[in-house]
Tab-separated table of C-alpha atoms and ligand atoms in Angstrom:
chain	number	residue	atom	x	y	z
O	1016	MET	CA	175.550	86.280	193.888
O	1017	ARG	CA	179.006	85.338	195.194
O	1018	TRP	CA	180.134	86.789	198.476
O	1019	VAL	CA	183.140	86.859	200.740
O	1020	GLU	CA	182.816	87.461	204.468
O	1021	VAL	CA	185.266	89.888	206.043
O	1022	SER	CA	185.400	88.989	209.718
O	1023	LEU	CA	186.782	91.413	212.261
O	1024	PRO	CA	187.459	89.421	215.414
O	1025	ALA	CA	188.659	92.499	217.336
O	1026	GLU	CA	185.265	94.113	216.857
O	1027	ALA	CA	183.336	90.837	217.076
O	1028	ARG	CA	181.594	91.533	213.791
O	1029	GLY	CA	182.063	91.305	210.085
O	1030	TYR	CA	180.590	92.354	206.799
O	1031	PRO	CA	180.040	90.834	203.378
O	1032	VAL	CA	181.650	91.670	200.071
O	1033	TYR	CA	179.034	90.843	197.408
O	1034	ILE	CA	180.393	90.074	193.954
O	1035	GLY	CA	178.284	89.616	190.850
O	1036	ARG	CA	178.020	90.798	187.275
O	1037	GLY	CA	175.207	93.325	186.981
O	1038	SER	CA	174.964	93.642	190.758
O	1039	LEU	CA	174.924	97.452	190.753
O	1040	ALA	CA	171.182	97.096	190.103
O	1041	GLU	CA	170.924	95.252	193.450
O	1042	LEU	CA	172.443	98.098	195.465
O	1043	GLY	CA	169.103	99.315	196.849
O	1044	ARG	CA	167.806	95.846	197.701
O	1045	LEU	CA	171.001	94.969	199.579
O	1046	ALA	CA	171.095	98.328	201.370
O	1047	ALA	CA	167.500	97.736	202.510
O	1048	GLU	CA	168.355	94.229	203.683
O	1049	HIS	CA	171.191	95.685	205.732
O	1050	GLY	CA	168.908	98.298	207.294
O	1051	PHE	CA	170.963	101.085	205.760
O	1052	PRO	CA	169.769	104.650	206.555
O	1053	ARG	CA	167.059	105.913	204.179
O	1054	ARG	CA	168.879	109.065	203.207
O	1055	VAL	CA	172.113	108.445	201.328
O	1056	ALA	CA	174.891	110.701	200.044
O	1057	VAL	CA	176.511	108.922	197.108
O	1058	ILE	CA	180.057	110.272	196.894
O	1059	THR	CA	181.663	109.738	193.485
O	1060	ASP	CA	183.956	111.448	190.974
O	1061	THR	CA	182.885	113.236	187.781
O	1062	THR	CA	183.968	110.383	185.496
O	1063	VAL	CA	182.161	107.677	187.437
O	1064	ALA	CA	179.146	109.944	188.010
O	1065	GLY	CA	178.759	110.262	184.240
O	1066	LEU	CA	178.989	106.504	183.710
O	1067	TYR	CA	177.200	104.984	186.692
O	1068	GLY	CA	175.728	107.808	188.797
O	1069	ASP	CA	172.196	107.411	187.425
O	1070	ALA	CA	172.254	103.613	187.705
O	1071	ALA	CA	173.297	103.858	191.364
O	1072	LEU	CA	170.642	106.466	192.157
O	1073	GLU	CA	167.965	104.415	190.382
O	1074	ALA	CA	168.936	101.248	192.231
O	1075	LEU	CA	168.677	103.094	195.542
O	1076	ALA	CA	165.451	104.961	194.689
O	1077	GLY	CA	163.876	101.707	193.524
O	1078	ALA	CA	164.243	100.347	197.051
O	1079	GLY	CA	162.851	103.483	198.685
O	1080	PHE	CA	166.063	105.389	199.425
O	1081	ALA	CA	166.414	109.156	199.036
O	1082	ALA	CA	169.835	109.368	197.432
O	1083	GLU	CA	171.815	112.164	195.839
O	1084	LEU	CA	175.237	112.467	194.235
O	1085	LEU	CA	178.097	114.441	195.757
O	1086	VAL	CA	180.769	114.696	193.068
O	1087	ILE	CA	184.502	115.330	193.393
O	1088	PRO	CA	187.061	115.761	190.579
O	1089	PRO	CA	188.709	112.474	189.524
O	1090	GLY	CA	192.263	111.475	190.360
O	1091	GLU	CA	194.779	111.316	193.167
O	1092	SER	CA	194.915	115.133	193.420
O	1093	SER	CA	191.430	114.974	194.978
O	1094	LYS	CA	192.657	112.899	197.914
O	1095	THR	CA	193.107	115.911	200.172
O	1096	LEU	CA	191.664	117.522	203.281
O	1097	ASP	CA	190.368	120.319	201.022
O	1098	THR	CA	188.148	117.807	199.215
O	1099	VAL	CA	187.044	116.401	202.562
O	1100	ARG	CA	186.175	119.890	203.809
O	1101	ALA	CA	184.194	120.650	200.645
O	1102	LEU	CA	182.231	117.435	201.201
O	1103	TYR	CA	181.579	118.318	204.879
O	1104	ASP	CA	180.324	121.740	203.717
O	1105	GLU	CA	177.958	120.155	201.230
O	1106	LEU	CA	176.685	117.574	203.732
O	1107	ILE	CA	176.026	120.333	206.292
O	1108	ARG	CA	174.379	122.602	203.724
O	1109	LYS	CA	172.108	119.769	202.640
O	1110	LYS	CA	171.348	118.903	206.273
O	1111	PHE	CA	172.659	115.360	206.271
O	1112	ASP	CA	172.267	114.304	209.906
O	1113	ARG	CA	173.112	111.282	212.037
O	1114	GLY	CA	170.289	109.309	210.446
O	1115	CYS	CA	171.981	109.334	207.025
O	1116	GLY	CA	174.474	107.064	205.308
O	1117	ILE	CA	177.323	107.410	202.801
O	1118	CYS	CA	177.845	105.364	199.651
O	1119	ALA	CA	181.283	105.472	197.995
O	1120	LEU	CA	180.914	104.902	194.237
O	1121	GLY	CA	184.288	104.940	192.468
O	1122	GLY	CA	187.900	103.891	192.504
O	1123	GLY	CA	190.338	103.865	195.387
O	1124	VAL	CA	190.445	107.656	195.579
O	1125	VAL	CA	186.698	107.968	196.046
O	1126	GLY	CA	186.694	105.033	198.475
O	1127	ASP	CA	189.452	106.529	200.619
O	1128	VAL	CA	187.945	110.052	200.637
O	1129	ALA	CA	184.312	109.010	201.096
O	1130	GLY	CA	185.313	106.485	203.758
O	1131	PHE	CA	187.216	109.155	205.659
O	1132	VAL	CA	184.224	111.503	205.436
O	1133	ALA	CA	182.004	108.653	206.682
O	1134	ALA	CA	184.425	107.978	209.554
O	1135	THR	CA	184.548	111.573	210.713
O	1136	TYR	CA	181.388	113.472	209.726
O	1137	LEU	CA	179.205	113.715	212.853
O	1138	ARG	CA	181.700	111.327	214.515
O	1139	GLY	CA	180.929	108.620	212.026
O	1140	LEU	CA	178.132	107.549	209.693
O	1141	PRO	CA	177.444	104.064	208.330
O	1142	TRP	CA	178.731	103.564	204.818
O	1143	VAL	CA	178.785	101.139	201.925
O	1144	GLN	CA	181.344	100.821	199.204
O	1145	VAL	CA	180.783	100.227	195.479
O	1146	PRO	CA	184.303	100.037	194.020
O	1147	THR	CA	184.532	100.677	190.267
O	1148	THR	CA	188.204	100.072	189.414
O	1149	LEU	CA	189.893	96.679	189.528
O	1150	LEU	CA	192.362	98.012	192.093
O	1151	ALA	CA	189.508	99.134	194.329
O	1152	GLN	CA	187.585	95.884	193.804
O	1153	VAL	CA	190.458	93.626	194.831
O	1154	ASP	CA	192.388	95.781	197.232
O	1155	SER	CA	191.308	99.139	198.606
O	1156	SER	CA	187.660	98.251	199.306
O	1157	VAL	CA	188.553	95.400	201.662
O	1158	GLY	CA	190.151	96.209	204.986
O	1159	GLY	CA	188.555	99.444	206.154
O	1160	LYS	CA	191.483	101.788	205.598
O	1161	THR	CA	190.307	105.284	204.683
O	1162	GLY	CA	192.139	108.557	204.397
O	1163	VAL	CA	193.763	111.330	202.414
O	1164	ASN	CA	197.221	112.564	201.485
O	1165	HIS	CA	199.172	115.373	203.130
O	1166	PRO	CA	201.691	117.568	201.282
O	1167	ALA	CA	204.350	115.698	203.310
O	1168	GLY	CA	203.287	112.252	202.093
O	1169	LYS	CA	200.670	109.838	200.834
O	1170	ASN	CA	197.931	108.514	203.143
O	1171	LEU	CA	199.272	110.313	206.209
O	1172	ILE	CA	195.799	111.263	207.503
O	1173	GLY	CA	193.184	108.574	207.976
O	1174	ALA	CA	191.077	106.217	210.008
O	1175	PHE	CA	190.003	102.606	210.041
O	1176	TRP	CA	186.278	102.601	209.311
O	1177	GLN	CA	184.569	99.439	208.136
O	1178	PRO	CA	181.640	99.590	205.698
O	1179	GLN	CA	178.341	97.747	206.230
O	1180	PHE	CA	178.962	95.922	202.998
O	1181	VAL	CA	180.921	96.148	199.767
O	1182	LEU	CA	179.206	95.595	196.420
O	1183	ILE	CA	181.396	94.621	193.471
O	1184	ASP	CA	179.998	94.607	189.956
O	1185	PRO	CA	182.731	93.334	187.577
O	1186	ASP	CA	180.728	94.631	184.584
O	1187	LEU	CA	181.644	98.183	185.636
O	1188	LEU	CA	185.210	97.398	184.588
O	1189	SER	CA	184.183	97.353	180.911
O	1190	THR	CA	184.624	101.156	180.770
O	1191	LEU	CA	187.891	101.230	182.684
O	1192	PRO	CA	190.898	102.438	180.638
O	1193	PRO	CA	193.072	99.351	179.863
O	1194	ARG	CA	196.030	100.844	181.675
O	1195	GLU	CA	194.001	101.059	184.907
O	1196	LEU	CA	192.797	97.486	184.400
O	1197	HIS	CA	196.346	96.213	184.001
O	1198	ALA	CA	197.556	98.107	187.066
O	1199	GLY	CA	194.750	96.456	189.046
O	1200	LEU	CA	195.743	93.056	187.659
O	1201	ALA	CA	199.110	93.461	189.375
O	1202	GLU	CA	197.329	93.376	192.744
O	1203	VAL	CA	195.435	90.256	191.628
O	1204	VAL	CA	198.755	88.584	190.794
O	1205	LYS	CA	199.971	89.672	194.236
O	1206	ALA	CA	197.018	87.951	195.920
O	1207	GLY	CA	197.831	84.739	194.069
O	1208	LEU	CA	201.502	84.965	194.964
O	1209	ILE	CA	201.015	85.531	198.678
O	1210	ALA	CA	198.180	83.091	199.303
O	1211	ASP	CA	196.416	81.430	196.365
O	1212	PRO	CA	198.322	79.141	193.972
O	1213	SER	CA	195.186	78.267	191.991
O	1214	LEU	CA	194.481	81.963	191.371
O	1215	PHE	CA	198.043	82.276	190.077
O	1216	SER	CA	197.582	79.260	187.785
O	1217	SER	CA	194.331	80.674	186.441
O	1218	LEU	CA	196.109	83.955	185.634
O	1219	GLU	CA	198.899	82.025	183.931
O	1220	SER	CA	196.543	79.900	181.812
O	1221	ASN	CA	194.208	82.722	180.814
O	1222	TRP	CA	196.522	85.712	180.799
O	1223	ASP	CA	195.468	87.158	177.431
O	1224	GLU	CA	191.803	87.007	178.437
O	1225	PHE	CA	192.571	88.742	181.728
O	1226	VAL	CA	194.546	91.451	179.966
O	1227	SER	CA	191.648	92.078	177.596
O	1228	GLY	CA	189.236	92.302	180.548
O	1229	ASP	CA	187.199	89.076	180.262
O	1230	PRO	CA	184.404	89.761	182.773
O	1231	GLY	CA	183.685	86.136	183.703
O	1232	LEU	CA	187.319	85.387	184.504
O	1233	LEU	CA	187.651	88.699	186.302
O	1234	GLU	CA	184.643	87.906	188.473
O	1235	GLU	CA	186.258	84.675	189.673
O	1236	ALA	CA	189.637	86.295	190.189
O	1237	ILE	CA	188.103	89.217	192.098
O	1238	GLU	CA	186.416	86.789	194.452
O	1239	ALA	CA	189.673	84.887	194.992
O	1240	ALA	CA	191.657	88.084	195.565
O	1241	CYS	CA	189.049	89.441	198.011
O	1242	ARG	CA	189.201	86.141	199.873
O	1243	VAL	CA	192.961	86.489	200.204
O	1244	LYS	CA	192.742	90.058	201.449
O	1245	ALA	CA	189.828	89.282	203.786
O	1246	GLY	CA	191.754	86.334	205.206
O	1247	VAL	CA	194.776	88.464	205.954
O	1248	VAL	CA	192.759	91.386	207.332
O	1249	ALA	CA	190.727	89.095	209.600
O	1250	ARG	CA	193.876	87.921	211.271
O	1251	ASP	CA	195.436	91.373	211.499
O	1252	GLU	CA	192.897	94.175	211.220
O	1253	ARG	CA	195.238	96.973	212.314
O	1254	GLU	CA	198.313	95.908	210.398
O	1255	ALA	CA	200.446	94.771	213.316
O	1256	GLY	CA	202.218	91.923	211.597
O	1257	LEU	CA	200.645	89.457	209.221
O	1258	ARG	CA	198.917	92.139	207.141
O	1259	ARG	CA	202.359	93.144	205.950
O	1260	VAL	CA	202.418	90.260	203.453
O	1261	LEU	CA	200.067	92.460	201.421
O	1262	ASN	CA	203.099	94.666	200.858
O	1263	LEU	CA	204.760	92.132	198.559
O	1264	GLY	CA	206.569	94.150	195.884
O	1265	HIS	CA	205.598	97.410	197.542
O	1266	THR	CA	208.966	98.454	199.030
O	1267	LEU	CA	210.596	98.613	195.600
O	1268	GLY	CA	207.288	99.639	194.020
O	1269	HIS	CA	206.797	102.642	196.314
O	1270	ALA	CA	210.390	103.718	195.800
O	1271	LEU	CA	209.901	103.561	192.011
O	1272	GLU	CA	206.665	105.548	192.257
O	1273	ALA	CA	208.196	108.152	194.530
O	1274	ALA	CA	211.460	108.449	192.607
O	1275	THR	CA	209.440	109.208	189.465
O	1276	GLY	CA	207.303	111.811	191.236
O	1277	TYR	CA	204.104	109.702	191.219
O	1278	ARG	CA	203.528	110.881	187.649
O	1279	TYR	CA	205.100	108.120	185.625
O	1280	PHE	CA	203.876	104.783	186.985
O	1281	LEU	CA	200.424	103.797	188.101
O	1282	HIS	CA	200.714	102.161	191.511
O	1283	GLY	CA	200.110	98.629	190.197
O	1284	GLU	CA	202.688	99.057	187.421
O	1285	ALA	CA	205.375	99.991	189.933
O	1286	VAL	CA	204.284	97.122	192.190
O	1287	ALA	CA	204.578	94.686	189.253
O	1288	TRP	CA	208.240	95.698	188.879
O	1289	GLY	CA	208.592	95.523	192.658
O	1290	MET	CA	207.234	91.962	192.706
O	1291	ILE	CA	209.736	90.881	190.071
O	1292	GLY	CA	212.438	92.353	192.323
O	1293	ALA	CA	211.034	90.646	195.428
O	1294	THR	CA	210.880	87.331	193.577
O	1295	TRP	CA	214.495	87.667	192.500
O	1296	LEU	CA	215.600	88.618	196.038
O	1297	SER	CA	213.721	85.601	197.425
O	1298	TRP	CA	215.533	83.359	194.964
O	1299	ARG	CA	218.884	84.960	195.767
O	1300	ARG	CA	218.382	84.327	199.468
O	1301	GLY	CA	217.731	80.688	198.677
O	1302	LEU	CA	214.067	80.884	199.673
O	1303	LEU	CA	212.616	80.219	196.223
O	1304	PRO	CA	213.603	77.614	193.603
O	1305	ASP	CA	214.817	78.988	190.283
O	1306	GLY	CA	212.043	77.332	188.252
O	1307	VAL	CA	209.383	79.046	190.374
O	1308	ARG	CA	211.163	82.367	190.092
O	1309	MET	CA	211.134	82.087	186.297
O	1310	ARG	CA	207.424	81.243	186.238
O	1311	ILE	CA	206.563	84.298	188.304
O	1312	GLU	CA	208.890	86.529	186.340
O	1313	ALA	CA	207.437	85.349	183.026
O	1314	LEU	CA	203.908	86.246	184.105
O	1315	LEU	CA	204.834	89.652	185.525
O	1316	LEU	CA	206.865	90.524	182.429
O	1317	ARG	CA	203.703	90.027	180.380
O	1318	LEU	CA	201.836	92.628	182.415
O	1319	PRO	CA	201.830	95.818	180.313
O	1320	LYS	CA	203.776	98.548	182.128
O	1321	PRO	CA	206.179	101.358	181.337
O	1322	PRO	CA	209.927	100.658	181.542
O	1323	ILE	CA	211.954	101.747	184.556
O	1324	PRO	CA	213.443	105.122	183.666
O	1325	ASP	CA	217.036	106.009	184.430
O	1326	MET	CA	217.613	107.153	187.983
O	1327	THR	CA	220.656	107.378	190.182
O	1328	PRO	CA	221.037	104.816	192.984
O	1329	GLU	CA	221.120	107.797	195.397
O	1330	ARG	CA	217.712	108.962	194.293
O	1331	PHE	CA	216.296	105.471	194.655
O	1332	ARG	CA	217.988	104.987	198.036
O	1333	GLU	CA	216.544	108.244	199.353
O	1334	HIS	CA	213.018	107.078	198.545
O	1335	LEU	CA	213.619	103.605	199.948
O	1336	ARG	CA	214.524	105.223	203.269
O	1337	ARG	CA	211.214	107.048	203.449
O	1338	ASP	CA	209.274	103.799	203.218
O	1339	LYS	CA	206.751	103.500	206.028
O	1340	LYS	CA	207.568	99.849	206.651
O	1341	ILE	CA	210.779	100.801	208.371
O	1342	VAL	CA	209.979	99.976	211.993
O	1343	ALA	CA	212.444	101.230	214.592
O	1344	GLY	CA	215.063	101.667	211.885
O	1345	ARG	CA	214.677	98.144	210.543
O	1346	LEU	CA	213.206	97.541	207.128
O	1347	LEU	CA	210.659	94.728	207.000
O	1348	TYR	CA	210.586	92.910	203.698
O	1349	VAL	CA	208.170	90.403	202.158
O	1350	PHE	CA	209.804	87.376	200.539
O	1351	LEU	CA	208.235	84.491	198.660
O	1352	THR	CA	208.953	80.891	199.564
O	1353	GLY	CA	206.664	79.517	196.864
O	1354	ILE	CA	203.622	80.468	194.799
O	1355	GLY	CA	201.011	81.140	197.474
O	1356	ASN	CA	203.529	81.503	200.313
O	1357	ALA	CA	205.013	84.728	201.616
O	1358	VAL	CA	207.110	85.467	204.695
O	1359	VAL	CA	207.987	88.787	206.316
O	1360	GLU	CA	211.587	89.172	207.421
O	1361	GLU	CA	213.322	91.942	209.250
O	1362	GLY	CA	216.528	93.632	208.321
O	1363	ILE	CA	217.084	93.586	204.569
O	1364	ALA	CA	220.113	95.644	203.591
O	1365	GLU	CA	219.714	98.650	201.348
O	1366	GLU	CA	222.425	97.221	199.121
O	1367	GLU	CA	220.278	94.150	198.552
O	1368	LEU	CA	217.389	96.334	197.410
O	1369	LEU	CA	219.658	98.362	195.168
O	1370	SER	CA	220.936	95.145	193.612
O	1371	ALA	CA	217.322	94.259	192.826
O	1372	LEU	CA	216.989	97.559	190.960
O	1373	ASP	CA	220.080	96.644	188.933
O	1374	TYR	CA	218.542	93.265	188.244
O	1375	LEU	CA	215.295	94.869	186.989
O	1376	ARG	CA	217.271	97.156	184.694
O	1377	ASP	CA	219.171	94.210	183.320
O	1378	LEU	CA	215.991	92.203	182.826
O	1379	GLN	CA	214.455	95.121	180.991
O	1380	ARG	CA	217.405	95.215	178.629
O	1381	ARG	CA	216.973	91.526	177.929
O	1382	HIS	CA	213.164	91.785	177.440
O	1383	PRO	CA	212.576	95.156	175.821
N	2671	NAD	N1	192.323	101.960	201.433
N	2671	NAD	C1	193.181	101.035	201.023
N	2671	NAD	O1	193.376	99.994	201.657
N	2671	NAD	C2	193.887	101.245	199.726
N	2671	NAD	C3	194.596	100.192	199.138
N	2671	NAD	C4	195.195	100.398	197.908
N	2671	NAD	C5	195.114	101.638	197.291
N	2671	NAD	N2	194.429	102.648	197.893
N	2671	NAD	C6	194.324	103.981	197.253
N	2671	NAD	O2	193.576	103.847	196.061
N	2671	NAD	C7	193.910	104.948	195.214
N	2671	NAD	C8	194.017	104.466	193.791
N	2671	NAD	O3	192.774	103.922	193.408
N	2671	NAD	P1	192.413	103.663	191.877
N	2671	NAD	O4	193.555	103.025	191.211
N	2671	NAD	O5	191.102	103.019	191.869
N	2671	NAD	O6	192.389	105.143	191.278
N	2671	NAD	P2	191.203	106.200	191.048
N	2671	NAD	O7	190.193	106.122	192.111
N	2671	NAD	O8	191.891	107.502	190.847
N	2671	NAD	O9	190.565	105.723	189.684
N	2671	NAD	C9	191.342	105.757	188.514
N	2671	NAD	C10	190.620	106.481	187.383
N	2671	NAD	O10	189.619	105.634	186.849
N	2671	NAD	C11	188.370	106.325	186.765
N	2671	NAD	N3	187.335	105.303	186.915
N	2671	NAD	C12	186.956	104.698	188.054
N	2671	NAD	N4	186.094	103.704	187.789
N	2671	NAD	C13	185.898	103.714	186.445
N	2671	NAD	C14	185.127	102.920	185.567
N	2671	NAD	N5	184.402	101.878	186.016
N	2671	NAD	N6	185.161	103.217	184.241
N	2671	NAD	C15	185.940	104.237	183.782
N	2671	NAD	N7	186.711	104.993	184.572
N	2671	NAD	C16	186.687	104.739	185.884
N	2671	NAD	C17	188.442	107.343	187.850
N	2671	NAD	O11	187.582	108.420	187.592
N	2671	NAD	C18	189.908	107.754	187.811
N	2671	NAD	O12	190.113	108.729	186.823
N	2671	NAD	C19	195.193	105.537	195.747
N	2671	NAD	O13	194.929	106.787	196.311
N	2671	NAD	C20	195.626	104.551	196.801
N	2671	NAD	O14	196.317	105.163	197.873
N	2671	NAD	C21	193.819	102.472	199.084
N	2672	ZN	ZN1	199.189	98.117	196.345
């Protein structure tokens, strides 16, 4: 099995991300090797429970674990303190004590909720993560960020809580709706753009296979993307500086998501548009040669995604201002200086970002 080590220098420890087709069956063996607690609450959502709940329980039981499923409704609307409270209630009712562990089986929502429960229930239980969406496999499961939304904003409540290990089985993606797969692919493209030119080339050469979910290619790309994220996280576990390169395309992307009420774009779709904007802005600032800009744009245009709907510049501006990356009134922005090279610069003007929105609109007209 492939694996990527996530090292956490601040805590003088690390953990592995195991990647392999069919590896869900190895969950119990790996948990035993890691000395994981014998009683396990597997937190998942109803969709994933129906598809992979039994396989996860069998893998754990086969290695001597007493495991049971705790199921939440699927989707972003479950990422709340109410869901967390319901899980605490169930854990208490079922007498899960300090000698137990949590397994998160699902997409980013399950990972964030289950991780937050693991971080806080009885002041913290060990946990493992089995991400089942491409987004979760390449992004949310590496880095230890957990948490839930608040009515005032996304991800406002949370904790850093690192798992004992992450287990990624690319075969689980075969049941993922294509739209979710494509949204996850945007984050894979991002990993290539910020740090891995050969990942980007592989996406370019095999794009149609990636879009149709080729599991062998996905396995390699997942490993490469996890390596990129692990590399960044290792150098900046708490997001002080360097980790911000992971936000490539996210300033415009978040504004597009927010301005459309989080109901129109999937996160990765908005980020794909945002990366086209960031690429164009990098070129306009003279940081990126035109030929490279066109290569990146061509690939991102091929990623299936809904068009940018009409919105007033005011509406867009309002959402740009709420972006969390504004530090002390100054907006930090991720630019590209080449494929595999990103830089974070302070002080981009709002007008510059609005001009990128105009550019995206124009591009959309030219490539309907
Ligand atoms: N913690 C982090 O660092 C981090 C990073 C990025 C995103 N996130 C969070 O991740 C969340 C989004 O995650 P997501 O895109 O995985 O969404 P999700 O967890 O809502 O999953 C998307 C849908 O796919 C279904 N699903 C999951 N796996 C499946 C499978 N193998 N087959 C069929 N269906 C499956 C789910 O039931 C759900 O309906 C957001 O809340 C975001 O804030 C967290
Ligand atoms: Zn993202």
